[in-house]
């Protein structure tokens, strides 16, 4: 009976999770005029997202013109807002000339605060950006078109399509610093961080009670969870919405994050985009935008806890109500324990073993996930991780199998009369094996050691399932309470599954569950697993940190416990756990031993040509891991490959000497002034796509300005502060623009400032052209560019 329930819960849980995570069917181009149609929006994606269109490029100007034409057709009287902006990160400045395209759908009350629909029209270099953020731009246009069919809105609806988002939110900085922004009362920002998946409303401004009430009332197929707001506050990632918030604006921020392989990748083409994601973005945002355009803006109200439950239902309540949930859980746990005690199915020692089982599961699942992740042979890092992104569903199944294996093994081992040493050895062996891949893994060894100690002390005497479950529930109640104190708006991540498990615990009737009770427990387990599945999926997709998946594994154990535990005199079997572990390892071996690269998911190559006009030397270099094709290319002129440090690249790169090609040196003039300043004026050459200015001095550099604009660092949650570069440290300006640019530095001994200027061209200047690329490789980011340095080099 339990075995069947376990199988049903696992299968039904997966099916419910899967059905909840697939994107909706795109509405066709001839859908009703008042509805959002991805079919219509996709025509814009195809027009703007075919080729890379980074800031300052001719393709970017083409997209700008297309937007002007489209907004004219929509009656939005568009204007192109030109300006320049800089962004500071430590010693690095990103800056450039941007062209935002802004249109207005006039409302009945022109002076009422406007609703702004925001997205960005630039892509990163090398990526067509059909998703990031052409999908957001196309959504905004289609939403305005649909809004118009509802009549004249009460307030103006502004369509703010920014430029230079990818280089440092530059267009948004220009817009929100301008008088135009004063008119904005509410912002809806649409972004993407991948090429598929459901669009998530993942960020709000502070005091979001009114925003969430509006969102819950209006959003169709809502996808949102207060946890993402909390997590996002602690990640370094930014979108244009960050700038809006810094300027005191409020609103909602949306993005989809599936198909991560395509994020900032040449493979982000219209064909690769999940059109269902576009549909989900638009159909979710449109009714909310309509309510904002035709009705009042939401009032500011205290933050709430909110999230999707299942089947499109979104709950919201004030953070203190989390305590009520936990109090209810405590009451249910106590009741169940009393019932079990009457049946003599509960002993304190079993409860203690249940706490041990929880701790053991943390260690065993952590070390197992770490082991299989490492066994794929794929290193961590933004580029290194791509082989796994190329086969993400397979990778995810591997992680799921490992987590479930650890879960079932824990439940079985704690219920066994023997097996203490097996329990102790298992995590330790996993930790040791993890070290065979990619070197010493202190974390895995530490977790393995911890698991071994818990296994040796707590395992080896059969614990009654009810008693052990009580202990596990109690442990999670303590963790939930800790989270309720530390992060009340995120505490439901444990609180909700715990509440479901406590209801299931009550249904156990202290060990006297009937067939009907087991059916209820199976249902709760299926629903709980579906919900936990979202968390597991989101964590794996968002961050390459296998240990994060320990949390959903623990939460799954809460609801699976009664179904996974041995029944009566049944000898608990380790076979299911063993099979899952074996499956997980087989998948890891498959991922390790076979090539991930296909024409749909090609390997990234990034060869660049480097010319130094002052020494009349040239190199071919590879900015990512060098493969066979690139190796051949680098050695075209017979030079040998070695690691070489160029000031313009973050780390040493593979490079080989190349035949010199004459190129114009950067046009730089340098002037010292009596106030201790040194000013560089650079006139970009026609055809250059951007430039890099590196500078260093024996003393600290301060009062740095670009085109007269001071450089100020604005970190989230911190006061703005003027940029400084420490003595001996290298500062850098990355600049995209066609007009001359000046940078002024101030330091104690200005004559000793060392500077180096490099111009970037989006073409391969070597006399020998790039050889044809196999279908399983793609030119990534700056691939095929030429970096020309020289000019003033003191
Ligand atoms: Zn973006």
mmCIF file of C-alpha atoms in Angstrom, residues 169-401:
data_model
loop_
_atom_site.group_PDB
_atom_site.id
_atom_site.type_symbol
_atom_site.label_atom_id
_atom_site.label_comp_id
_atom_site.label_asym_id
_atom_site.label_seq_id
_atom_site.Cartn_x
_atom_site.Cartn_y
_atom_site.Cartn_z
ATOM 1 C CA UNK A 169 21.781 50.216 -17.402
ATOM 2 C CA UNK A 170 22.982 53.318 -19.267
ATOM 3 C CA UNK A 171 19.748 54.158 -21.079
ATOM 4 C CA UNK A 172 17.707 53.832 -17.897
ATOM 5 C CA UNK A 173 20.174 56.162 -16.127
ATOM 6 C CA UNK A 174 19.762 58.724 -18.898
ATOM 7 C CA UNK A 175 15.973 58.416 -18.820
ATOM 8 C CA UNK A 176 15.507 58.592 -15.055
ATOM 9 C CA UNK A 177 17.918 61.540 -14.791
ATOM 10 C CA UNK A 178 15.851 63.419 -17.380
ATOM 11 C CA UNK A 179 12.738 65.583 -16.776
ATOM 12 C CA UNK A 180 10.670 63.045 -18.759
ATOM 13 C CA UNK A 181 10.897 60.612 -15.838
ATOM 14 C CA UNK A 182 9.084 63.018 -13.509
ATOM 15 C CA UNK A 183 5.879 62.071 -15.339
ATOM 16 C CA UNK A 184 6.250 58.371 -14.464
ATOM 17 C CA UNK A 185 4.111 57.109 -11.579
ATOM 18 C CA UNK A 186 4.410 53.368 -12.090
ATOM 19 C CA UNK A 187 6.890 51.128 -13.944
ATOM 20 C CA UNK A 188 6.351 47.720 -15.514
ATOM 21 C CA UNK A 189 9.728 46.348 -16.660
ATOM 22 C CA UNK A 190 9.962 43.308 -18.926
ATOM 23 C CA UNK A 191 13.272 41.427 -19.105
ATOM 24 C CA UNK A 192 14.581 37.995 -19.944
ATOM 25 C CA UNK A 193 17.467 35.965 -18.609
ATOM 26 C CA UNK A 194 17.148 32.984 -20.930
ATOM 27 C CA UNK A 195 15.094 31.919 -23.910
ATOM 28 C CA UNK A 196 12.152 30.091 -22.363
ATOM 29 C CA UNK A 197 10.074 29.227 -19.341
ATOM 30 C CA UNK A 198 7.239 31.083 -17.710
ATOM 31 C CA UNK A 199 7.570 34.809 -17.105
ATOM 32 C CA UNK A 200 7.992 35.441 -13.401
ATOM 33 C CA UNK A 201 7.037 38.646 -11.623
ATOM 34 C CA UNK A 202 10.184 38.622 -9.545
ATOM 35 C CA UNK A 203 10.730 42.101 -8.141
ATOM 36 C CA UNK A 204 8.774 44.965 -6.639
ATOM 37 C CA UNK A 205 9.686 48.185 -4.886
ATOM 38 C CA UNK A 206 9.562 48.274 -1.082
ATOM 39 C CA UNK A 207 6.152 48.515 0.644
ATOM 40 C CA UNK A 208 4.640 46.165 -1.931
ATOM 41 C CA UNK A 209 1.323 45.331 -0.220
ATOM 42 C CA UNK A 210 -0.717 47.373 -2.717
ATOM 43 C CA UNK A 211 1.291 46.116 -5.709
ATOM 44 C CA UNK A 212 0.713 42.495 -4.763
ATOM 45 C CA UNK A 213 -2.998 43.080 -4.135
ATOM 46 C CA UNK A 214 -3.246 44.560 -7.632
ATOM 47 C CA UNK A 215 -1.168 41.741 -9.105
ATOM 48 C CA UNK A 216 -3.273 39.025 -7.483
ATOM 49 C CA UNK A 217 -6.485 40.697 -8.575
ATOM 50 C CA UNK A 218 -5.475 41.177 -12.206
ATOM 51 C CA UNK A 219 -2.685 38.885 -13.420
ATOM 52 C CA UNK A 220 -3.725 36.021 -15.684
ATOM 53 C CA UNK A 221 -1.673 32.822 -15.118
ATOM 54 C CA UNK A 222 0.369 34.567 -12.390
ATOM 55 C CA UNK A 223 3.840 33.274 -11.615
ATOM 56 C CA UNK A 224 5.392 34.952 -8.618
ATOM 57 C CA UNK A 225 6.847 34.284 -5.203
ATOM 58 C CA UNK A 226 8.093 36.622 -2.490
ATOM 59 C CA UNK A 227 11.139 34.358 -2.252
ATOM 60 C CA UNK A 228 12.472 35.659 -5.588
ATOM 61 C CA UNK A 229 12.181 39.240 -4.348
ATOM 62 C CA UNK A 230 14.159 38.261 -1.278
ATOM 63 C CA UNK A 231 16.787 36.276 -3.219
ATOM 64 C CA UNK A 232 17.119 38.941 -5.909
ATOM 65 C CA UNK A 233 17.898 41.553 -3.256
ATOM 66 C CA UNK A 234 20.963 39.489 -2.379
ATOM 67 C CA UNK A 235 22.261 38.822 -5.898
ATOM 68 C CA UNK A 236 24.515 41.223 -7.795
ATOM 69 C CA UNK A 237 22.265 41.102 -10.896
ATOM 70 C CA UNK A 238 20.545 44.293 -12.011
ATOM 71 C CA UNK A 239 17.938 45.325 -14.531
ATOM 72 C CA UNK A 240 16.670 48.747 -15.587
ATOM 73 C CA UNK A 241 14.194 48.422 -12.724
ATOM 74 C CA UNK A 242 17.128 48.923 -10.299
ATOM 75 C CA UNK A 243 17.589 52.451 -11.659
ATOM 76 C CA UNK A 244 13.854 53.115 -11.451
ATOM 77 C CA UNK A 245 13.887 52.080 -7.790
ATOM 78 C CA UNK A 246 16.955 54.218 -7.081
ATOM 79 C CA UNK A 247 14.926 57.153 -8.367
ATOM 80 C CA UNK A 248 12.091 56.342 -5.972
ATOM 81 C CA UNK A 249 9.832 54.804 -8.613
ATOM 82 C CA UNK A 250 7.599 51.826 -7.860
ATOM 83 C CA UNK A 251 6.300 49.010 -10.006
ATOM 84 C CA UNK A 252 6.620 45.397 -11.058
ATOM 85 C CA UNK A 253 9.530 43.593 -12.763
ATOM 86 C CA UNK A 254 9.063 40.503 -14.949
ATOM 87 C CA UNK A 255 11.477 38.052 -16.577
ATOM 88 C CA UNK A 256 11.694 34.500 -17.855
ATOM 89 C CA UNK A 257 14.793 32.434 -17.101
ATOM 90 C CA UNK A 258 14.420 29.086 -18.937
ATOM 91 C CA UNK A 259 16.718 27.882 -21.746
ATOM 92 C CA UNK A 260 19.684 29.455 -19.955
ATOM 93 C CA UNK A 261 22.015 28.257 -22.704
ATOM 94 C CA UNK A 262 20.652 31.038 -24.916
ATOM 95 C CA UNK A 263 21.232 33.826 -22.393
ATOM 96 C CA UNK A 264 23.628 36.374 -23.951
ATOM 97 C CA UNK A 265 24.438 33.729 -26.555
ATOM 98 C CA UNK A 266 24.603 33.749 -30.370
ATOM 99 C CA UNK A 267 21.973 31.002 -30.184
ATOM 100 C CA UNK A 268 19.361 33.485 -28.869
ATOM 101 C CA UNK A 269 17.607 33.623 -32.253
ATOM 102 C CA UNK A 270 13.886 34.021 -32.994
ATOM 103 C CA UNK A 271 13.692 30.310 -33.895
ATOM 104 C CA UNK A 272 15.228 29.345 -30.527
ATOM 105 C CA UNK A 273 12.835 31.534 -28.510
ATOM 106 C CA UNK A 274 9.975 29.767 -26.721
ATOM 107 C CA UNK A 275 7.054 31.735 -28.156
ATOM 108 C CA UNK A 276 4.972 30.428 -25.260
ATOM 109 C CA UNK A 277 7.237 32.487 -22.956
ATOM 110 C CA UNK A 278 6.413 35.587 -24.978
ATOM 111 C CA UNK A 279 2.721 34.714 -24.691
ATOM 112 C CA UNK A 280 3.016 34.181 -20.946
ATOM 113 C CA UNK A 281 4.832 37.486 -20.457
ATOM 114 C CA UNK A 282 2.205 39.430 -22.364
ATOM 115 C CA UNK A 283 -0.937 37.705 -21.150
ATOM 116 C CA UNK A 284 0.239 38.027 -17.552
ATOM 117 C CA UNK A 285 1.165 41.712 -17.837
ATOM 118 C CA UNK A 286 -1.679 43.011 -20.056
ATOM 119 C CA UNK A 287 -4.574 42.883 -17.523
ATOM 120 C CA UNK A 288 -2.380 44.409 -14.806
ATOM 121 C CA UNK A 289 -1.259 47.153 -17.196
ATOM 122 C CA UNK A 290 -4.888 47.741 -18.150
ATOM 123 C CA UNK A 291 -5.918 48.136 -14.512
ATOM 124 C CA UNK A 292 -3.068 50.623 -13.996
ATOM 125 C CA UNK A 293 -3.781 52.570 -17.184
ATOM 126 C CA UNK A 294 -7.551 52.822 -16.667
ATOM 127 C CA UNK A 295 -7.733 52.818 -12.856
ATOM 128 C CA UNK A 296 -5.944 54.142 -9.774
ATOM 129 C CA UNK A 297 -2.306 53.369 -8.974
ATOM 130 C CA UNK A 298 -1.908 51.095 -5.937
ATOM 131 C CA UNK A 299 -1.180 52.757 -2.605
ATOM 132 C CA UNK A 300 2.007 51.924 -0.726
ATOM 133 C CA UNK A 301 1.321 49.358 1.995
ATOM 134 C CA UNK A 302 3.560 47.157 4.161
ATOM 135 C CA UNK A 303 5.390 44.264 2.471
ATOM 136 C CA UNK A 304 3.490 41.004 2.235
ATOM 137 C CA UNK A 305 4.431 37.345 1.969
ATOM 138 C CA UNK A 306 3.042 35.954 -1.257
ATOM 139 C CA UNK A 307 3.484 33.145 -3.697
ATOM 140 C CA UNK A 308 1.886 30.721 -6.075
ATOM 141 C CA UNK A 309 0.427 27.741 -4.311
ATOM 142 C CA UNK A 310 -0.581 25.546 -7.249
ATOM 143 C CA UNK A 311 -2.991 25.768 -10.182
ATOM 144 C CA UNK A 312 -2.569 29.535 -10.581
ATOM 145 C CA UNK A 313 -3.646 30.332 -7.017
ATOM 146 C CA UNK A 314 -1.564 33.075 -5.366
ATOM 147 C CA UNK A 315 -1.694 33.549 -1.593
ATOM 148 C CA UNK A 316 -0.679 36.732 0.208
ATOM 149 C CA UNK A 317 -0.626 37.700 3.868
ATOM 150 C CA UNK A 318 1.306 39.943 6.252
ATOM 151 C CA UNK A 319 4.662 38.536 7.463
ATOM 152 C CA UNK A 320 3.485 38.144 11.081
ATOM 153 C CA UNK A 321 0.835 35.661 9.909
ATOM 154 C CA UNK A 322 3.715 33.267 9.231
ATOM 155 C CA UNK A 323 3.800 32.750 13.004
ATOM 156 C CA UNK A 324 0.165 31.582 12.904
ATOM 157 C CA UNK A 325 1.090 28.938 10.318
ATOM 158 C CA UNK A 326 3.981 27.770 12.479
ATOM 159 C CA UNK A 327 1.752 27.729 15.583
ATOM 160 C CA UNK A 328 -0.747 25.594 13.673
ATOM 161 C CA UNK A 329 2.090 23.265 12.649
ATOM 162 C CA UNK A 330 3.247 22.968 16.261
ATOM 163 C CA UNK A 331 -0.311 22.102 17.378
ATOM 164 C CA UNK A 332 -0.661 19.422 14.688
ATOM 165 C CA UNK A 333 2.746 17.911 15.509
ATOM 166 C CA UNK A 334 1.855 17.798 19.230
ATOM 167 C CA UNK A 335 -1.559 16.233 18.529
ATOM 168 C CA UNK A 336 -0.060 13.599 16.238
ATOM 169 C CA UNK A 337 2.654 12.789 18.761
ATOM 170 C CA UNK A 338 0.082 12.365 21.567
ATOM 171 C CA UNK A 339 -1.993 10.040 19.359
ATOM 172 C CA UNK A 340 1.097 8.025 18.473
ATOM 173 C CA UNK A 341 2.070 7.809 22.146
ATOM 174 C CA UNK A 342 -1.350 6.292 22.965
ATOM 175 C CA UNK A 343 -0.717 3.640 20.350
ATOM 176 C CA UNK A 344 2.760 3.162 21.726
ATOM 177 C CA UNK A 345 4.098 4.112 18.317
ATOM 178 C CA UNK A 346 6.048 7.059 19.648
ATOM 179 C CA UNK A 347 9.174 7.193 21.748
ATOM 180 C CA UNK A 348 11.343 10.198 22.511
ATOM 181 C CA UNK A 349 14.370 8.275 21.362
ATOM 182 C CA UNK A 350 12.698 7.755 17.963
ATOM 183 C CA UNK A 351 11.967 11.471 17.751
ATOM 184 C CA UNK A 352 15.628 12.137 18.476
ATOM 185 C CA UNK A 353 16.533 9.698 15.704
ATOM 186 C CA UNK A 354 14.171 11.604 13.397
ATOM 187 C CA UNK A 355 16.137 14.805 14.096
ATOM 188 C CA UNK A 356 19.255 12.802 13.302
ATOM 189 C CA UNK A 357 17.649 11.606 10.072
ATOM 190 C CA UNK A 358 16.994 15.226 9.071
ATOM 191 C CA UNK A 359 20.594 16.216 9.754
ATOM 192 C CA UNK A 360 21.806 13.082 7.996
ATOM 193 C CA UNK A 361 19.672 13.886 4.938
ATOM 194 C CA UNK A 362 21.196 17.370 4.769
ATOM 195 C CA UNK A 363 24.652 15.801 4.699
ATOM 196 C CA UNK A 364 23.900 12.840 2.435
ATOM 197 C CA UNK A 365 21.863 14.727 -0.163
ATOM 198 C CA UNK A 366 24.388 17.582 -0.142
ATOM 199 C CA UNK A 367 27.343 15.309 -0.683
ATOM 200 C CA UNK A 368 25.472 13.187 -3.272
ATOM 201 C CA UNK A 369 24.448 16.259 -5.291
ATOM 202 C CA UNK A 370 27.982 17.621 -5.067
ATOM 203 C CA UNK A 371 29.360 14.256 -6.169
ATOM 204 C CA UNK A 372 27.235 13.851 -9.299
ATOM 205 C CA UNK A 373 27.631 17.528 -10.241
ATOM 206 C CA UNK A 374 31.423 17.100 -10.102
ATOM 207 C CA UNK A 375 31.286 13.698 -11.805
ATOM 208 C CA UNK A 376 29.969 15.377 -14.965
ATOM 209 C CA UNK A 377 33.510 16.754 -15.320
ATOM 210 C CA UNK A 378 32.100 20.198 -16.092
ATOM 211 C CA UNK A 379 33.757 23.060 -14.213
ATOM 212 C CA UNK A 380 31.879 25.960 -12.612
ATOM 213 C CA UNK A 381 31.766 29.428 -14.111
ATOM 214 C CA UNK A 382 29.734 31.448 -16.595
ATOM 215 C CA UNK A 383 31.430 29.945 -19.694
ATOM 216 C CA UNK A 384 32.669 26.684 -18.149
ATOM 217 C CA UNK A 385 29.148 25.650 -17.132
ATOM 218 C CA UNK A 386 27.752 25.773 -20.692
ATOM 219 C CA UNK A 387 28.157 22.027 -21.421
ATOM 220 C CA UNK A 388 25.548 21.400 -18.722
ATOM 221 C CA UNK A 389 23.258 24.204 -19.925
ATOM 222 C CA UNK A 390 23.371 22.577 -23.376
ATOM 223 C CA UNK A 391 21.779 19.452 -21.888
ATOM 224 C CA UNK A 392 19.959 20.966 -18.978
ATOM 225 C CA UNK A 393 16.962 18.574 -18.748
ATOM 226 C CA UNK A 394 19.335 15.588 -18.590
ATOM 227 C CA UNK A 395 21.406 17.332 -15.947
ATOM 228 C CA UNK A 396 18.276 18.110 -13.966
ATOM 229 C CA UNK A 397 17.095 14.483 -14.066
ATOM 230 C CA UNK A 398 20.525 13.433 -12.786
ATOM 231 C CA UNK A 399 20.288 15.846 -9.854
ATOM 232 C CA UNK A 400 16.720 14.754 -9.113
ATOM 233 C CA UNK A 401 17.730 11.075 -9.073
#
